[in-house]
PDB file of C-alpha atoms in Angstrom:
ATOM      1  CA  MET H   1     116.181 117.081 109.406  1.00 81.00           C
ATOM      2  CA  SER H   2     117.585 113.863 108.705  1.00 93.00           C
ATOM      3  CA  LEU H   3     116.787 112.380 105.227  1.00 97.00           C
ATOM      4  CA  ALA H   4     114.311 109.122 104.911  1.00 98.00           C
ATOM      5  CA  ARG H   5     115.865 106.824 102.222  1.00 98.00           C
ATOM      6  CA  VAL H   6     115.450 103.827 100.466  1.00 98.00           C
ATOM      7  CA  HIS H   7     118.860 101.849  99.191  1.00 97.00           C
ATOM      8  CA  ASN H   8     118.997  98.233  96.845  1.00 97.00           C
ATOM      9  CA  PHE H   9     115.639  97.729  96.698  1.00 98.00           C
ATOM     10  CA  THR H  10     114.810  95.465  93.916  1.00 98.00           C
ATOM     11  CA  ILE H  11     111.634  94.833  91.932  1.00 98.00           C
ATOM     12  CA  SER H  12     110.952  92.659  88.985  1.00 98.00           C
ATOM     13  CA  LEU H  13     110.064  94.234  85.730  1.00 98.00           C
ATOM     14  CA  ASP H  14     106.211  93.389  86.724  1.00 98.00           C
ATOM     15  CA  GLY H  15     107.088  95.181  89.613  1.00 98.00           C
ATOM     16  CA  PHE H  16     106.714  92.720  92.338  1.00 98.00           C
ATOM     17  CA  GLY H  17     109.556  93.562  95.105  1.00 98.00           C
ATOM     18  CA  THR H  18     109.244  89.772  96.696  1.00 98.00           C
ATOM     19  CA  GLY H  19     107.629  86.608  95.415  1.00 97.00           C
ATOM     20  CA  GLU H  20     104.701  84.644  96.740  1.00 97.00           C
ATOM     21  CA  GLY H  21     104.674  81.878  99.789  1.00 96.00           C
ATOM     22  CA  GLN H  22     107.373  83.396 101.811  1.00 96.00           C
ATOM     23  CA  THR H  23     108.580  80.549 104.390  1.00 96.00           C
ATOM     24  CA  LEU H  24     111.490  80.215 106.957  1.00 94.00           C
ATOM     25  CA  ASP H  25     113.271  78.603 104.069  1.00 94.00           C
ATOM     26  CA  ALA H  26     112.113  80.886 101.286  1.00 95.00           C
ATOM     27  CA  PRO H  27     112.461  84.596 102.727  1.00 95.00           C
ATOM     28  CA  PHE H  28     111.361  85.806  99.130  1.00 96.00           C
ATOM     29  CA  GLY H  29     108.828  83.232  98.680  1.00 96.00           C
ATOM     30  CA  HIS H  30     108.711  81.702  94.932  1.00 97.00           C
ATOM     31  CA  ALA H  31     111.338  84.551  93.723  1.00 97.00           C
ATOM     32  CA  GLY H  32     113.833  82.767  95.550  1.00 95.00           C
ATOM     33  CA  GLU H  33     117.398  84.751  95.047  1.00 96.00           C
ATOM     34  CA  ARG H  34     116.575  85.970  91.984  1.00 97.00           C
ATOM     35  CA  LEU H  35     115.919  89.604  92.353  1.00 97.00           C
ATOM     36  CA  HIS H  36     119.343  89.906  94.279  1.00 96.00           C
ATOM     37  CA  GLN H  37     121.865  88.233  91.840  1.00 96.00           C
ATOM     38  CA  TRP H  38     123.206  91.359  90.689  1.00 96.00           C
ATOM     39  CA  MET H  39     124.483  91.984  94.192  1.00 96.00           C
ATOM     40  CA  PHE H  40     125.953  88.729  94.802  1.00 95.00           C
ATOM     41  CA  THR H  41     128.909  89.671  92.777  1.00 94.00           C
ATOM     42  CA  THR H  42     129.516  93.317  94.087  1.00 96.00           C
ATOM     43  CA  ARG H  43     132.528  94.138  96.403  1.00 95.00           C
ATOM     44  CA  PHE H  44     129.811  95.562  98.711  1.00 94.00           C
ATOM     45  CA  TRP H  45     128.105  91.838  99.425  1.00 94.00           C
ATOM     46  CA  HIS H  46     131.489  89.889  99.232  1.00 95.00           C
ATOM     47  CA  GLY H  47     132.097  92.402 102.382  1.00 91.00           C
ATOM     48  CA  MET H  48     129.056  91.685 104.065  1.00 88.00           C
ATOM     49  CA  THR H  49     129.316  88.242 104.021  1.00 89.00           C
ATOM     50  CA  GLY H  50     132.974  87.800 104.808  1.00 89.00           C
ATOM     51  CA  GLN H  51     134.048  87.382 101.682  1.00 93.00           C
ATOM     52  CA  THR H  52     137.024  89.338  99.756  1.00 93.00           C
ATOM     53  CA  GLY H  53     136.907  90.526  96.093  1.00 93.00           C
ATOM     54  CA  GLY H  54     134.261  91.165  94.254  1.00 91.00           C
ATOM     55  CA  SER H  55     133.191  93.591  91.254  1.00 92.00           C
ATOM     56  CA  ARG H  56     133.714  97.267  91.286  1.00 93.00           C
ATOM     57  CA  GLY H  57     131.504  99.009  88.844  1.00 94.00           C
ATOM     58  CA  LEU H  58     127.957 100.231  88.627  1.00 97.00           C
ATOM     59  CA  ASP H  59     126.038  97.936  90.574  1.00 96.00           C
ATOM     60  CA  ASP H  60     128.823  97.954  93.211  1.00 96.00           C
ATOM     61  CA  ALA H  61     128.690 101.808  93.708  1.00 96.00           C
ATOM     62  CA  PHE H  62     124.964 101.739  93.872  1.00 96.00           C
ATOM     63  CA  ALA H  63     125.114  99.247  96.686  1.00 95.00           C
ATOM     64  CA  GLN H  64     127.832 100.817  98.713  1.00 95.00           C
ATOM     65  CA  GLN H  65     125.166 103.435  99.704  1.00 93.00           C
ATOM     66  CA  PHE H  66     123.476 101.257 101.733  1.00 93.00           C
ATOM     67  CA  GLU H  67     125.222 102.341 105.030  1.00 89.00           C
ATOM     68  CA  SER H  68     126.313 105.854 103.871  1.00 92.00           C
ATOM     69  CA  GLY H  69     124.884 108.103 106.625  1.00 96.00           C
ATOM     70  CA  ILE H  70     122.657 105.916 108.301  1.00 97.00           C
ATOM     71  CA  GLY H  71     121.459 106.125 111.927  1.00 98.00           C
ATOM     72  CA  ALA H  72     118.521 103.819 112.049  1.00 98.00           C
ATOM     73  CA  GLU H  73     116.381 101.452 110.061  1.00 98.00           C
ATOM     74  CA  ILE H  74     112.504 100.820 109.548  1.00 98.00           C
ATOM     75  CA  MET H  75     111.347  97.252 108.447  1.00 98.00           C
ATOM     76  CA  GLY H  76     108.193  95.653 108.091  1.00 97.00           C
ATOM     77  CA  ALA H  77     107.360  92.733 109.947  1.00 97.00           C
ATOM     78  CA  GLY H  78     107.936  90.664 107.017  1.00 96.00           C
ATOM     79  CA  LYS H  79     111.397  91.448 106.498  1.00 97.00           C
ATOM     80  CA  PHE H  80     112.106  90.584 109.927  1.00 98.00           C
ATOM     81  CA  GLY H  81     110.600  86.946 109.994  1.00 97.00           C
ATOM     82  CA  PRO H  82     108.424  84.369 108.146  1.00 96.00           C
ATOM     83  CA  PRO H  83     104.608  84.423 108.946  1.00 95.00           C
ATOM     84  CA  GLY H  84     104.153  83.699 112.162  1.00 95.00           C
ATOM     85  CA  TRP H  85     107.454  85.001 113.853  1.00 97.00           C
ATOM     86  CA  HIS H  86     105.938  86.307 116.505  1.00 95.00           C
ATOM     87  CA  GLU H  87     104.686  83.359 117.910  1.00 96.00           C
ATOM     88  CA  ASP H  88     108.273  82.020 118.659  1.00 96.00           C
ATOM     89  CA  PRO H  89     109.760  84.528 121.657  1.00 93.00           C
ATOM     90  CA  GLU H  90     113.093  83.146 120.271  1.00 95.00           C
ATOM     91  CA  TRP H  91     113.319  84.404 116.980  1.00 97.00           C
ATOM     92  CA  LYS H  92     115.706  87.258 116.568  1.00 97.00           C
ATOM     93  CA  GLY H  93     115.170  87.707 112.354  1.00 97.00           C
ATOM     94  CA  TRP H  94     117.215  86.047 109.661  1.00 96.00           C
ATOM     95  CA  TRP H  95     120.399  87.356 110.268  1.00 95.00           C
ATOM     96  CA  GLY H  96     122.178  85.513 113.111  1.00 94.00           C
ATOM     97  CA  PRO H  97     123.624  87.387 115.803  1.00 96.00           C
ATOM     98  CA  ASN H  98     125.218  89.925 114.226  1.00 95.00           C
ATOM     99  CA  PRO H  99     122.701  91.250 111.934  1.00 95.00           C
ATOM    100  CA  PRO H 100     123.923  94.002 109.068  1.00 93.00           C
ATOM    101  CA  PHE H 101     122.212  97.119 110.162  1.00 95.00           C
ATOM    102  CA  HIS H 102     124.289  98.248 112.793  1.00 95.00           C
ATOM    103  CA  THR H 103     122.089 100.894 114.129  1.00 97.00           C
ATOM    104  CA  PRO H 104     118.834 101.089 116.027  1.00 98.00           C
ATOM    105  CA  THR H 105     116.234  99.047 113.746  1.00 98.00           C
ATOM    106  CA  PHE H 106     112.531  99.621 114.393  1.00 98.00           C
ATOM    107  CA  VAL H 107     110.162  96.766 113.045  1.00 98.00           C
ATOM    108  CA  LEU H 108     106.384  97.578 112.347  1.00 98.00           C
ATOM    109  CA  THR H 109     104.162  94.768 113.635  1.00 98.00           C
ATOM    110  CA  HIS H 110     100.733  94.302 115.075  1.00 97.00           C
ATOM    111  CA  HIS H 111     102.497  92.080 117.519  1.00 96.00           C
ATOM    112  CA  PRO H 112     105.185  94.034 119.712  1.00 95.00           C
ATOM    113  CA  ARG H 113     107.719  92.626 122.268  1.00 96.00           C
ATOM    114  CA  PRO H 114     110.378  93.914 124.309  1.00 97.00           C
ATOM    115  CA  SER H 115     113.196  95.108 122.340  1.00 98.00           C
ATOM    116  CA  ILE H 116     116.322  93.273 121.374  1.00 97.00           C
ATOM    117  CA  GLU H 117     119.623  94.275 121.346  1.00 98.00           C
ATOM    118  CA  MET H 118     122.306  92.244 119.330  1.00 97.00           C
ATOM    119  CA  GLU H 119     125.800  92.184 118.601  1.00 96.00           C
ATOM    120  CA  GLY H 120     127.480  94.702 116.458  1.00 95.00           C
ATOM    121  CA  GLY H 121     125.162  97.996 117.523  1.00 95.00           C
ATOM    122  CA  THR H 122     121.597  96.832 116.010  1.00 97.00           C
ATOM    123  CA  THR H 123     119.117  96.765 118.441  1.00 98.00           C
ATOM    124  CA  PHE H 124     115.430  95.843 117.395  1.00 98.00           C
ATOM    125  CA  HIS H 125     112.469  97.574 118.037  1.00 98.00           C
ATOM    126  CA  PHE H 126     108.919  96.497 117.980  1.00 98.00           C
ATOM    127  CA  LEU H 127     106.240  99.322 117.093  1.00 98.00           C
ATOM    128  CA  ASP H 128     102.576  99.185 116.217  1.00 98.00           C
ATOM    129  CA  THR H 129     102.092 102.319 114.666  1.00 98.00           C
ATOM    130  CA  SER H 130     101.938 104.865 111.740  1.00 97.00           C
ATOM    131  CA  PRO H 131     104.599 105.477 108.918  1.00 98.00           C
ATOM    132  CA  ALA H 132     104.969 109.014 110.578  1.00 98.00           C
ATOM    133  CA  LYS H 133     104.794 107.992 113.904  1.00 98.00           C
ATOM    134  CA  ALA H 134     107.624 105.426 112.987  1.00 98.00           C
ATOM    135  CA  LEU H 135     109.709 107.763 111.516  1.00 98.00           C
ATOM    136  CA  ASP H 136     109.685 110.282 113.931  1.00 98.00           C
ATOM    137  CA  ALA H 137     110.881 107.721 116.382  1.00 98.00           C
ATOM    138  CA  ALA H 138     113.735 106.589 114.051  1.00 98.00           C
ATOM    139  CA  ARG H 139     114.725 110.243 113.507  1.00 98.00           C
ATOM    140  CA  GLU H 140     115.151 110.542 117.390  1.00 97.00           C
ATOM    141  CA  ALA H 141     117.469 107.370 117.493  1.00 97.00           C
ATOM    142  CA  ALA H 142     119.137 108.629 114.195  1.00 97.00           C
ATOM    143  CA  GLY H 143     120.486 112.015 115.782  1.00 95.00           C
ATOM    144  CA  ASP H 144     121.859 113.797 112.882  1.00 95.00           C
ATOM    145  CA  GLN H 145     121.760 111.192 110.535  1.00 97.00           C
ATOM    146  CA  ASP H 146     119.589 109.761 107.869  1.00 98.00           C
ATOM    147  CA  VAL H 147     116.586 106.842 108.000  1.00 98.00           C
ATOM    148  CA  ARG H 148     116.843 103.875 105.816  1.00 98.00           C
ATOM    149  CA  ILE H 149     113.189 102.539 105.000  1.00 98.00           C
ATOM    150  CA  GLY H 150     114.187  99.196 104.588  1.00 97.00           C
ATOM    151  CA  GLY H 151     111.114  96.931 102.857  1.00 93.00           C
ATOM    152  CA  GLY H 152     109.516  95.024 102.294  1.00 95.00           C
ATOM    153  CA  PRO H 153     107.455  96.359  99.484  1.00 98.00           C
ATOM    154  CA  THR H 154     104.437  97.294 101.456  1.00 97.00           C
ATOM    155  CA  VAL H 155     106.167  99.180 103.849  1.00 98.00           C
ATOM    156  CA  VAL H 156     108.055 101.079 101.294  1.00 98.00           C
ATOM    157  CA  ARG H 157     104.893 101.807  99.640  1.00 98.00           C
ATOM    158  CA  ASP H 158     103.039 102.986 102.820  1.00 98.00           C
ATOM    159  CA  PHE H 159     106.038 105.519 103.256  1.00 98.00           C
ATOM    160  CA  LEU H 160     105.738 106.221  99.837  1.00 98.00           C
ATOM    161  CA  ALA H 161     101.865 107.046  99.916  1.00 97.00           C
ATOM    162  CA  ALA H 162     102.372 109.053 102.874  1.00 97.00           C
ATOM    163  CA  GLY H 163     105.131 111.644 101.484  1.00 97.00           C
ATOM    164  CA  LEU H 164     107.383 110.591 103.965  1.00 98.00           C
ATOM    165  CA  ILE H 165     110.049 109.408 101.160  1.00 98.00           C
ATOM    166  CA  ASP H 166     113.154 111.585 100.494  1.00 98.00           C
ATOM    167  CA  GLN H 167     115.290 109.593  98.341  1.00 98.00           C
ATOM    168  CA  LEU H 168     114.987 105.842  96.511  1.00 98.00           C
ATOM    169  CA  HIS H 169     116.945 103.504  94.822  1.00 98.00           C
ATOM    170  CA  THR H 170     115.148 100.597  93.323  1.00 98.00           C
ATOM    171  CA  VAL H 171     116.728  98.263  90.969  1.00 98.00           C
ATOM    172  CA  ILE H 172     114.868  96.801  88.215  1.00 98.00           C
ATOM    173  CA  VAL H 173     115.814  93.213  87.172  1.00 98.00           C
ATOM    174  CA  PRO H 174     114.932  91.421  84.182  1.00 98.00           C
ATOM    175  CA  ILE H 175     112.645  88.900  85.565  1.00 98.00           C
ATOM    176  CA  LEU H 176     108.975  88.808  85.336  1.00 98.00           C
ATOM    177  CA  LEU H 177     107.556  87.242  88.835  1.00 98.00           C
ATOM    178  CA  GLY H 178     104.034  86.953  87.974  1.00 98.00           C
ATOM    179  CA  ARG H 179     102.755  86.902  91.525  1.00 98.00           C
ATOM    180  CA  GLY H 180     103.792  88.186  94.976  1.00 98.00           C
ATOM    181  CA  VAL H 181     103.849  91.850  96.560  1.00 97.00           C
ATOM    182  CA  ARG H 182     103.893  94.668  93.991  1.00 97.00           C
ATOM    183  CA  LEU H 183     105.692  98.013  95.054  1.00 98.00           C
ATOM    184  CA  TRP H 184     103.854 100.640  92.767  1.00 98.00           C
ATOM    185  CA  ASP H 185     100.067  99.558  93.776  1.00 97.00           C
ATOM    186  CA  GLY H 186      97.946 102.533  94.666  1.00 96.00           C
ATOM    187  CA  LEU H 187     100.777 104.595  94.118  1.00 97.00           C
ATOM    188  CA  GLU H 188      99.891 106.729  90.490  1.00 97.00           C
ATOM    189  CA  GLY H 189     101.786 110.221  89.715  1.00 96.00           C
ATOM    190  CA  VAL H 190     104.205 109.638  92.899  1.00 96.00           C
ATOM    191  CA  GLU H 191     107.097 110.311  90.495  1.00 96.00           C
ATOM    192  CA  LYS H 192     105.835 113.875  90.039  1.00 96.00           C
ATOM    193  CA  ASP H 193     107.084 115.026  93.536  1.00 95.00           C
ATOM    194  CA  TYR H 194     110.680 113.545  92.288  1.00 97.00           C
ATOM    195  CA  ALA H 195     113.630 113.792  90.161  1.00 97.00           C
ATOM    196  CA  VAL H 196     113.885 110.475  88.446  1.00 97.00           C
ATOM    197  CA  GLU H 197     117.119 109.083  86.930  1.00 98.00           C
ATOM    198  CA  ALA H 198     117.635 105.913  85.365  1.00 98.00           C
ATOM    199  CA  ILE H 199     120.898 104.237  84.769  1.00 98.00           C
ATOM    200  CA  SER H 200     121.286 100.503  82.881  1.00 98.00           C
ATOM    201  CA  SER H 201     124.118  98.774  84.114  1.00 97.00           C
ATOM    202  CA  PRO H 202     125.866  96.064  81.939  1.00 96.00           C
ATOM    203  CA  THR H 203     124.663  93.093  84.381  1.00 96.00           C
ATOM    204  CA  GLY H 204     121.493  94.024  82.875  1.00 97.00           C
ATOM    205  CA  VAL H 205     119.627  95.579  85.633  1.00 98.00           C
ATOM    206  CA  THR H 206     118.565  99.341  85.729  1.00 98.00           C
ATOM    207  CA  HIS H 207     119.216 101.545  88.809  1.00 98.00           C
ATOM    208  CA  VAL H 208     116.410 104.586  89.229  1.00 98.00           C
ATOM    209  CA  THR H 209     116.509 106.761  91.392  1.00 98.00           C
ATOM    210  CA  PHE H 210     113.891 109.195  92.710  1.00 98.00           C
ATOM    211  CA  THR H 211     114.791 112.050  94.495  1.00 98.00           C
ATOM    212  CA  ARG H 212     112.236 114.852  96.496  1.00 96.00           C
ATOM    213  CA  ALA H 213     112.548 117.879  94.316  1.00 87.00           C
ATOM    214  CA  GLY H 214     114.372 120.263  96.200  1.00 82.00           C
ATOM    215  CA  LEU H 215     117.020 118.411  97.819  1.00 83.00           C
TER     216      LEU H 215
END
């Protein structure tokens, strides 16, 4: 069976995966771009955004795993758009005509709509269902490849709570947000089901990986 994987999921020192007050102009609320500065200098990010160059160090090595072996993605409503996006029939996500997923992408929402086919191989499907049923649908679409659980923090937390995530890569950045949506709430003891490793980067972030025991 394919794996359910999380990559490059960034949290603050106090555990927030996004800030408070998400809007169209502030996808991560008051956190702004502070959670993801570590990624912006990497060769991976430069390639995704049409730039040349970029760093080749530890951060890039982790970031590059985002695409490898992924056949489908699952994301939450808050990753797909700001509050109220479901009321705009023209809203097709933050990413323009060619989103960076290039796979079938399943959006968990209480406001399903018809699927949207985008450039580059991304097709958004909208589901109002449980994490387990969403993962079944994504695995069917992914074939023999893995499924990426893309976030935000509520979705990752729900899949962890349901015991559905096989590999989790988190990036802890040295900032304190104080408010927003936490990743770890209600997950006491979840680490017992995983082999956990941490590697510090010269950029000041810490990469923490959770791999389900037995994989």
